Amino acid sequence: MVRRLVVAMGFVAVILAVPVMAQEEAHLSIDASKTGARIDRHIFGQFAEDLGHGVNEGIWVGPDSTIPNTRGIRNDVVSALREIKVPDVRWPGGCYADEYHWRNGIGPADKRTATLNSVWGGVIEPNTFGTHEFMDFLDQIGSEAYISINVGTGTPKEAADWLEYMTAPQETTLARERAANGHPAPFKVGFMGIGNESWACGGNMTADYYLSQLGIYSHFVRNLDPAQQAKQPMLRIAVGPGGPSTEWTEAIMKAYQHHGWSWDIDGLSLHWYTMRGWPPSSASTGFGVGEYAETLKSTLAMDDLLRKQEAVMDKYDPKKNVALVVDEWGAWHAPLPGTNPQFLVQQNSLRDAILASLNLNIFARHADRVRMANIAQMINVLQAMILTDKEKMVLTPTYYVFKMYVPFQDATFVPVTFDAGTYTQGSVSLPRVDAIAAMDATGKLWLEITNLDPVEPLEIEADLTGITAKSAKGETLTAPAVDSINTFEAPDTVVPKPVAAKVQGGKLVLKLEPKSVTVISVE
Ligand code: AHR
């Protein structure tokens, strides 16, 4: 039995039974006259924690390094990240944020305080990459700051001082100190996370205790730059749940509903990883189609998880003022043998690329509430965009998905309906295809189609309503095996290639490779 999956304008998927059709063909309908929410570019955000080689070595090599750099920041990494138009970077954590003290990371490099990174491996943290270096990095890649402030071991005063140091244009002592350290103009801080996983590594707080802290931090820790606040106010993001349970969300959103003038939030975070067991045991390469299917099945649970959290948010915030911010998501596999297990180093395969596309599509369908997301993590940690080893750098399959999705940043959601049946592997049954469409600011229609089936190619015919189409072109990302990876020696195993797509009799026609992510533009 083939099923028809209907993704309606309100992002509601409905499953209906329809007659049997050939499994090798799928029919899509795209109605460009019916648009939905804007797919916020911040859905494509990144997360860079001071963890392992995520920042040190991955971004920061220091100005004296033989690795080509600009003021200590790797040039190769910067130019790769510019290509994927990173909208924001969350830093310094993660769990590390609740042990980070910003004063250790300012002032002359040779006078920085070296500390221990007790959360991640107990290694020395030289703090040579601090506030100014982070902001310089953002300028170089063209991105915005998402700062996580320390609620676990810090104080409201320490956090308020950090924000004053970064954002005050007035001649305060802290602003003068910033100027003396090389940056007279205020830094732009677009987003502020108030704690991280406060129910666990952020201090093992109850929801009530966290709420008492939230009231204090949200009130006293301010962005002091009127110019920035007038143009694009800094968004405050509260700690949210870490899975399907809605208890924490209930508590925060109920309090939000009755909040007075003296505190407010603009976002509620959600952390959820695709992982097998704890500690995570799935190998990041060297697996077969069975594990591939299980991983994709498990990642698709993100949709249901969002629905559950959104239902609670809708109850207390029907106008959707508070964004759901999925600021940690992605595949968390077992550490690569021979690496420090605390550095969370894993390989990144075609399976991770497909997993990324499925999650990005889910976020796009929830775009009215999910207005920000940050994949964990940007470089050398978990589901990374980039892997480095000293002077070597390689771009991962996940990097290429983010690159292919750039046209969807700030584009307007367009509903797609499709018939494609299921793909079954052992006891696991999955939708064979996933797809989203969007209209960009120039009126160009973009379509993404993922073929989850690792063996069968798929002929696609798509009806196009609300657009007079003449031509189509696009790229596809696939590879010989589900666990194919890019390595320093063979960096082009999983890279996008042009795909033959055409418009014929007003319909879009193309063939999808098995296990592939394809992005098409129609004009
Ligand atoms: O991304 C790794 C860790 O996972 C983060 O530090 C923490 O917030 C989460 O549990």
XYZ file of C-alpha atoms and ligand atoms in Angstrom:
533
model
C 0.000 0.000 0.000
C 1.401 3.311 -1.031
C 0.580 6.287 1.105
C -0.008 9.864 0.260
C 1.665 12.275 2.592
C 0.067 15.677 2.567
C 1.982 18.548 4.037
C -0.642 21.264 4.263
C -0.182 25.012 4.582
C -0.462 24.895 8.312
C 2.384 22.367 8.310
C 0.064 19.516 9.289
C 0.949 16.116 7.868
C -2.073 13.894 7.155
C -1.745 10.312 5.950
C -4.399 8.964 3.566
C -4.628 5.628 1.810
C -4.530 5.755 -2.000
C -4.369 3.054 -4.693
C -1.157 1.207 -5.466
C 1.248 2.863 -7.929
C 4.703 1.997 -9.185
C 7.237 2.464 -6.384
C 9.771 3.994 -8.780
C 7.633 7.045 -9.483
C 6.418 9.774 -7.240
C 4.035 12.600 -7.886
C 4.365 15.970 -6.181
C 2.098 19.007 -6.206
C 3.477 22.406 -5.389
C 1.084 25.304 -5.034
C 3.089 28.523 -5.116
C -0.046 30.618 -4.710
C -0.449 29.344 -1.136
C 2.422 30.519 0.992
C 3.033 29.938 4.693
C 5.444 31.275 7.306
C 8.880 32.726 6.636
C 11.611 30.121 7.105
C 13.791 32.168 9.428
C 17.429 32.084 8.401
C 18.303 31.489 12.059
C 17.004 27.932 11.638
C 20.378 27.354 9.970
C 22.380 28.551 13.015
C 25.499 26.907 14.407
C 26.825 26.037 17.848
C 30.506 26.326 18.811
C 31.294 25.287 22.366
C 34.683 25.536 24.030
C 34.942 21.761 23.795
C 37.743 19.595 22.412
C 38.909 21.074 19.123
C 35.668 22.897 18.381
C 37.162 26.323 19.022
C 40.837 25.774 19.863
C 42.443 24.451 16.654
C 39.078 24.349 14.805
C 38.672 28.127 14.669
C 41.510 29.548 16.712
C 45.144 28.781 15.973
C 46.631 32.044 17.239
C 48.327 34.780 15.213
C 51.753 33.075 15.380
C 50.534 29.815 13.847
C 51.975 28.563 10.556
C 48.377 27.766 9.557
C 47.203 30.743 7.461
C 45.091 32.938 9.734
C 43.745 36.423 10.240
C 44.369 37.660 13.766
C 44.573 34.029 14.932
C 41.453 32.773 13.136
C 41.886 30.108 10.441
C 41.403 31.481 6.925
C 40.327 28.134 5.424
C 37.568 27.702 7.994
C 36.387 31.298 7.574
C 36.105 31.033 3.805
C 34.222 27.713 4.032
C 31.771 29.129 6.583
C 31.147 32.270 4.533
C 29.789 30.022 1.783
C 27.033 28.617 4.004
C 25.948 32.051 5.290
C 25.960 31.134 8.964
C 23.237 33.349 10.480
C 24.359 33.053 14.107
C 26.818 31.168 16.305
C 25.998 30.064 19.856
C 29.009 30.315 22.217
C 30.686 29.516 24.682
C 28.413 26.543 25.505
C 26.628 24.232 26.155
C 27.447 22.910 29.588
C 30.679 24.909 29.453
C 28.734 28.200 29.431
C 27.750 27.659 33.063
C 31.416 27.483 34.053
C 32.654 30.269 31.796
C 33.839 33.529 33.333
C 34.174 36.161 30.644
C 36.890 38.201 32.379
C 39.315 35.298 31.837
C 38.987 35.894 28.095
C 39.703 39.620 27.668
C 42.840 41.777 27.691
C 46.328 41.157 26.310
C 46.758 37.567 25.100
C 49.797 36.901 27.299
C 47.901 38.012 30.403
C 44.865 35.774 29.962
C 43.964 33.454 32.809
C 44.429 29.782 31.997
C 41.659 27.651 33.513
C 40.599 24.031 33.441
C 37.780 22.924 31.211
C 36.376 20.587 33.833
C 33.240 19.764 31.840
C 35.054 18.577 28.756
C 38.118 16.487 29.552
C 39.724 18.584 32.297
C 42.110 20.110 29.767
C 43.774 23.528 30.014
C 41.659 26.323 28.555
C 44.056 29.161 27.729
C 41.186 31.614 27.171
C 43.079 33.147 24.242
C 39.845 32.915 22.267
C 37.577 35.196 24.302
C 34.934 37.834 23.644
C 36.945 39.952 21.159
C 38.180 36.941 19.232
C 34.643 35.498 19.036
C 33.287 38.796 17.717
C 36.172 39.065 15.237
C 35.386 35.532 14.039
C 31.713 36.488 13.554
C 32.728 39.582 11.567
C 34.988 37.467 9.387
C 32.275 34.904 8.591
C 29.455 37.491 8.456
C 27.389 36.151 11.346
C 25.694 37.229 14.585
C 26.411 36.489 18.230
C 24.283 34.161 20.310
C 25.878 34.454 23.746
C 25.030 31.914 26.482
C 25.409 33.547 29.852
C 26.512 31.754 32.988
C 23.608 31.143 35.368
C 25.067 28.005 37.013
C 28.279 29.358 38.607
C 28.015 33.024 37.694
C 26.023 35.866 39.179
C 23.535 38.318 37.671
C 26.187 41.025 38.237
C 28.841 39.091 36.283
C 26.443 38.561 33.360
C 25.191 42.166 33.455
C 28.803 43.389 33.389
C 29.568 41.182 30.381
C 26.613 42.616 28.476
C 27.645 46.137 29.485
C 31.208 45.442 28.378
C 29.992 44.182 25.013
C 27.122 46.533 24.242
C 27.422 49.893 26.052
C 28.104 52.787 23.653
C 28.242 55.201 26.621
C 31.568 56.036 28.287
C 31.204 53.615 31.187
C 34.288 52.135 32.780
C 33.526 48.762 31.185
C 32.956 50.332 27.760
C 36.283 52.160 28.139
C 37.947 48.886 29.007
C 36.478 47.385 25.818
C 37.854 50.320 23.833
C 41.267 49.930 25.495
C 41.154 46.281 24.432
C 40.725 47.367 20.827
C 37.004 47.814 20.190
C 35.600 51.281 20.852
C 32.268 50.579 19.118
C 29.785 48.316 20.892
C 29.587 44.732 19.743
C 26.265 43.519 18.402
C 24.701 40.772 20.506
C 21.656 39.455 18.676
C 20.701 36.659 21.070
C 21.261 35.875 24.729
C 20.662 32.423 26.217
C 19.874 32.592 29.941
C 21.627 29.448 31.160
C 21.964 26.051 29.502
C 20.205 22.815 30.452
C 19.660 24.255 33.929
C 17.790 21.043 34.823
C 21.085 19.094 34.431
C 24.638 20.324 33.756
C 23.532 23.946 34.223
C 22.930 23.469 37.952
C 20.384 20.652 38.472
C 17.671 23.219 39.113
C 13.980 22.587 39.493
C 11.752 24.536 37.130
C 10.647 26.777 40.015
C 14.211 27.542 41.046
C 15.156 28.278 37.421
C 12.147 30.579 37.083
C 13.336 32.604 40.063
C 16.726 32.983 38.342
C 15.125 33.768 34.990
C 13.232 36.694 36.517
C 16.474 38.134 37.884
C 18.681 37.598 34.812
C 16.021 38.646 32.316
C 15.522 41.890 34.238
C 19.097 42.888 35.045
C 21.157 41.585 32.128
C 20.538 44.104 29.401
C 21.757 44.995 25.967
C 22.721 48.642 26.507
C 23.071 49.712 22.892
C 20.010 51.821 21.992
C 21.004 51.766 18.315
C 20.927 47.984 18.206
C 17.819 47.738 20.374
C 15.940 50.163 18.093
C 16.857 48.223 14.972
C 16.802 44.615 16.113
C 16.289 44.065 19.848
C 18.393 41.333 21.419
C 16.270 38.215 21.890
C 16.368 36.531 25.311
C 16.138 32.750 25.240
C 15.147 30.808 28.344
C 16.217 27.243 29.069
C 13.622 24.837 27.749
C 13.159 21.074 27.731
C 15.651 18.387 26.731
C 13.276 15.885 25.151
C 9.611 15.021 24.834
C 8.592 15.703 28.459
C 6.524 18.886 28.646
C 6.713 19.447 32.405
C 9.461 22.071 32.214
C 7.783 23.810 29.267
C 4.497 23.948 31.213
C 6.203 25.659 34.139
C 8.071 28.260 32.086
C 5.237 29.043 29.696
C 2.660 29.265 32.473
C 4.859 31.793 34.252
C 5.383 33.614 30.943
C 1.628 33.957 30.454
C 1.386 35.944 33.685
C 4.700 37.777 33.469
C 4.679 41.467 34.322
C 6.647 44.383 32.877
C 9.789 43.536 34.789
C 10.795 40.371 32.968
C 10.268 38.870 29.560
C 11.587 36.253 27.162
C 11.523 35.928 23.370
C 12.467 32.292 23.011
C 12.405 28.932 24.754
C 15.204 26.535 23.959
C 14.840 22.837 23.127
C 17.711 20.335 23.046
C 17.313 16.996 21.388
C 19.898 14.719 19.791
C 19.505 11.706 17.524
C 21.455 9.080 19.466
C 21.427 5.417 20.382
C 21.675 4.898 24.147
C 23.811 6.690 26.682
C 26.709 6.953 26.245
C 25.888 7.080 22.522
C 26.898 3.814 20.885
C 26.209 4.164 17.153
C 29.339 4.120 15.006
C 29.678 7.222 12.820
C 31.016 5.182 9.907
C 31.263 1.464 9.057
C 27.541 0.768 9.488
C 24.988 -0.719 7.100
C 21.501 -0.002 5.804
C 19.881 -1.443 8.952
C 21.458 1.161 11.236
C 20.898 3.792 8.574
C 17.134 3.167 8.640
C 16.999 3.034 12.454
C 18.830 6.351 12.750
C 16.534 8.083 10.268
C 13.474 6.671 12.013
C 14.736 8.003 15.297
C 15.528 11.456 13.865
C 12.011 11.787 12.428
C 10.716 11.782 16.027
C 11.760 15.464 16.071
C 8.459 16.314 14.391
C 6.337 14.786 17.127
C 8.522 16.258 19.808
C 8.049 19.761 18.369
C 4.295 19.233 18.145
C 4.099 18.271 21.827
C 6.128 21.268 22.987
C 4.257 23.619 20.645
C 0.895 22.452 21.989
C 1.944 23.614 25.454
C 3.371 26.867 24.109
C 0.174 27.533 22.123
C -1.874 27.106 25.296
C -0.025 29.901 27.112
C 1.177 31.951 24.145
C -1.371 31.611 21.317
C 0.098 34.580 19.469
C 3.411 32.752 19.205
C 5.467 35.593 20.667
C 7.935 33.116 22.147
C 9.973 31.239 19.552
C 10.881 27.610 20.037
C 14.672 27.632 19.631
C 16.159 24.204 18.921
C 19.614 25.362 19.889
C 21.148 21.889 20.140
C 20.235 19.190 17.633
C 21.948 16.658 15.400
C 23.463 13.181 15.441
C 25.457 12.199 18.519
C 27.435 9.059 17.675
C 30.094 7.116 19.602
C 33.481 8.876 19.834
C 35.923 7.869 17.102
C 38.322 5.195 18.386
C 41.628 6.716 19.449
C 40.173 10.142 20.247
C 39.579 11.666 23.681
C 35.991 10.519 24.413
C 35.331 13.860 26.123
C 36.084 15.714 22.877
C 33.020 14.207 21.143
C 34.818 13.559 17.859
C 32.814 11.628 15.249
C 32.851 11.103 11.506
C 30.167 12.596 9.313
C 28.631 10.437 6.605
C 25.971 10.622 3.909
C 23.546 9.346 6.585
C 24.227 12.506 8.622
C 23.563 14.654 5.559
C 20.179 12.993 5.038
C 19.447 13.310 8.758
C 20.264 17.043 8.553
C 17.944 17.552 5.603
C 15.070 15.737 7.364
C 15.481 17.933 10.449
C 15.766 21.148 8.453
C 12.571 20.181 6.613
C 10.810 19.554 9.915
C 11.934 22.956 11.221
C 10.687 24.590 8.006
C 7.256 22.993 8.473
C 7.174 24.369 12.012
C 8.483 27.764 10.937
C 5.688 29.701 12.595
C 7.034 28.645 16.020
C 10.539 27.283 15.348
C 12.375 30.445 14.394
C 15.886 29.440 15.363
C 17.959 26.245 15.577
C 21.636 25.521 16.111
C 23.197 22.283 14.955
C 25.677 20.719 17.383
C 28.392 21.533 16.649
C 30.124 23.594 13.998
C 33.697 22.221 13.866
C 35.324 18.946 15.024
C 32.559 18.172 17.547
C 29.485 15.922 17.033
C 27.677 16.541 13.702
C 30.204 19.048 12.416
C 30.292 21.089 9.228
C 34.077 20.968 9.159
C 36.789 18.617 10.405
C 40.360 19.801 10.879
C 43.654 18.201 11.775
C 46.434 20.744 12.197
C 46.739 22.428 8.775
C 44.282 20.037 7.083
C 40.582 20.744 6.686
C 37.722 18.779 5.148
C 34.095 19.742 4.553
C 31.570 17.164 5.693
C 28.418 15.906 3.938
C 26.413 17.936 6.483
C 28.283 21.075 5.401
C 27.071 20.525 1.848
C 23.457 20.181 2.999
C 23.704 23.555 4.739
C 25.221 24.997 1.571
C 22.466 23.601 -0.637
C 19.806 25.004 1.721
C 21.110 28.598 1.636
C 18.274 29.668 -0.740
C 15.756 28.606 1.917
C 17.106 31.173 4.391
C 14.309 33.723 4.963
C 12.311 32.282 2.048
C 8.550 31.792 2.378
C 7.221 28.301 2.930
C 5.190 26.852 0.038
C 3.073 23.710 0.611
C 4.028 20.487 -1.170
C 1.892 17.347 -1.331
C 3.394 14.081 -2.476
C 2.807 10.357 -3.136
C 5.861 8.198 -2.688
C 5.070 5.204 -0.545
C 7.283 3.791 2.141
C 10.757 2.365 2.243
C 11.065 -0.657 4.505
C 14.235 -2.053 6.001
C 13.698 -5.054 8.290
C 11.144 -3.940 10.854
C 11.682 -0.249 10.111
C 9.292 1.526 7.775
C 9.942 5.097 6.701
C 8.380 7.554 4.261
C 10.321 7.045 1.079
C 10.526 10.726 0.315
C 10.528 14.010 2.163
C 10.171 17.419 0.512
C 9.758 21.121 1.197
C 9.334 24.113 -1.095
C 9.790 27.844 -0.611
C 9.668 31.098 -2.552
C 12.643 33.440 -2.226
C 12.534 37.251 -2.220
C 13.037 37.372 -6.003
C 10.031 35.109 -6.672
C 12.119 32.074 -7.488
C 10.661 28.752 -6.346
C 12.962 26.315 -4.519
C 12.242 22.654 -3.932
C 14.138 20.193 -1.753
C 13.466 16.463 -2.120
C 15.151 13.764 -0.052
C 15.057 10.171 -1.274
C 15.533 8.079 1.883
C 15.632 4.769 0.006
C 19.256 3.592 -0.127
C 18.728 1.368 -3.185
C 15.937 2.580 -5.459
C 16.120 5.699 -7.606
C 12.881 7.612 -8.024
C 11.283 9.379 -10.992
C 9.656 12.616 -9.878
C 6.902 14.499 -11.655
C 5.688 17.658 -9.947
C 2.626 19.750 -10.771
C 3.345 23.435 -10.433
C 0.436 25.716 -9.557
C 0.686 29.474 -9.111
C 3.887 29.815 -11.094
C 4.618 29.865 -14.822
C 7.698 27.713 -14.989
C 10.084 27.611 -17.927
C 13.222 25.972 -16.614
C 14.666 24.146 -13.660
C 18.124 23.343 -12.428
C 19.647 21.927 -9.305
C 22.136 19.847 -7.405
C 22.071 16.506 -5.682
C 24.138 15.095 -2.849
C 24.684 11.351 -2.765
C 27.555 8.849 -2.521
C 28.304 5.165 -3.108
C 27.271 4.028 0.397
C 25.124 5.254 3.285
C 28.278 5.522 5.386
C 30.411 7.270 2.732
C 32.471 10.089 4.225
C 34.836 12.822 3.089
C 38.400 12.487 4.367
C 41.475 14.708 4.200
C 42.825 12.342 1.532
C 39.526 11.986 -0.400
C 37.536 15.155 0.307
C 35.146 14.863 -2.661
C 33.395 11.541 -2.038
C 30.191 13.226 -0.854
C 29.824 16.527 -2.698
C 26.858 18.004 -4.572
C 26.681 17.401 -8.325
C 24.404 18.961 -10.935
C 21.153 17.079 -11.524
C 19.179 16.975 -14.772
C 15.797 18.611 -14.099
C 13.416 20.020 -16.694
C 10.035 21.665 -17.019
C 7.837 19.741 -19.462
C 4.233 20.695 -20.150
C 4.225 22.882 -17.061
C 5.466 20.006 -14.868
C 8.836 19.617 -13.208
C 10.492 16.320 -14.122
C 13.609 14.795 -12.604
C 15.115 11.562 -11.311
C 16.330 11.209 -7.745
C 19.320 9.060 -6.926
C 18.898 6.617 -4.036
C 19.878 8.064 -0.590
C 20.091 11.602 -1.849
C 19.343 15.217 -0.978
C 18.342 17.337 -3.989
C 17.655 21.064 -4.266
C 16.027 22.455 -7.420
C 15.231 26.015 -8.459
C 12.354 26.662 -10.832
C 11.995 29.821 -12.899
O 26.744 19.529 22.679
C 27.309 18.841 23.737
C 26.543 19.038 25.050
O 25.271 18.486 24.943
C 26.280 20.461 25.458
O 27.355 21.044 26.112
C 25.124 20.311 26.394
O 24.316 21.462 26.454
C 24.385 19.113 25.842
O 24.014 18.226 26.826
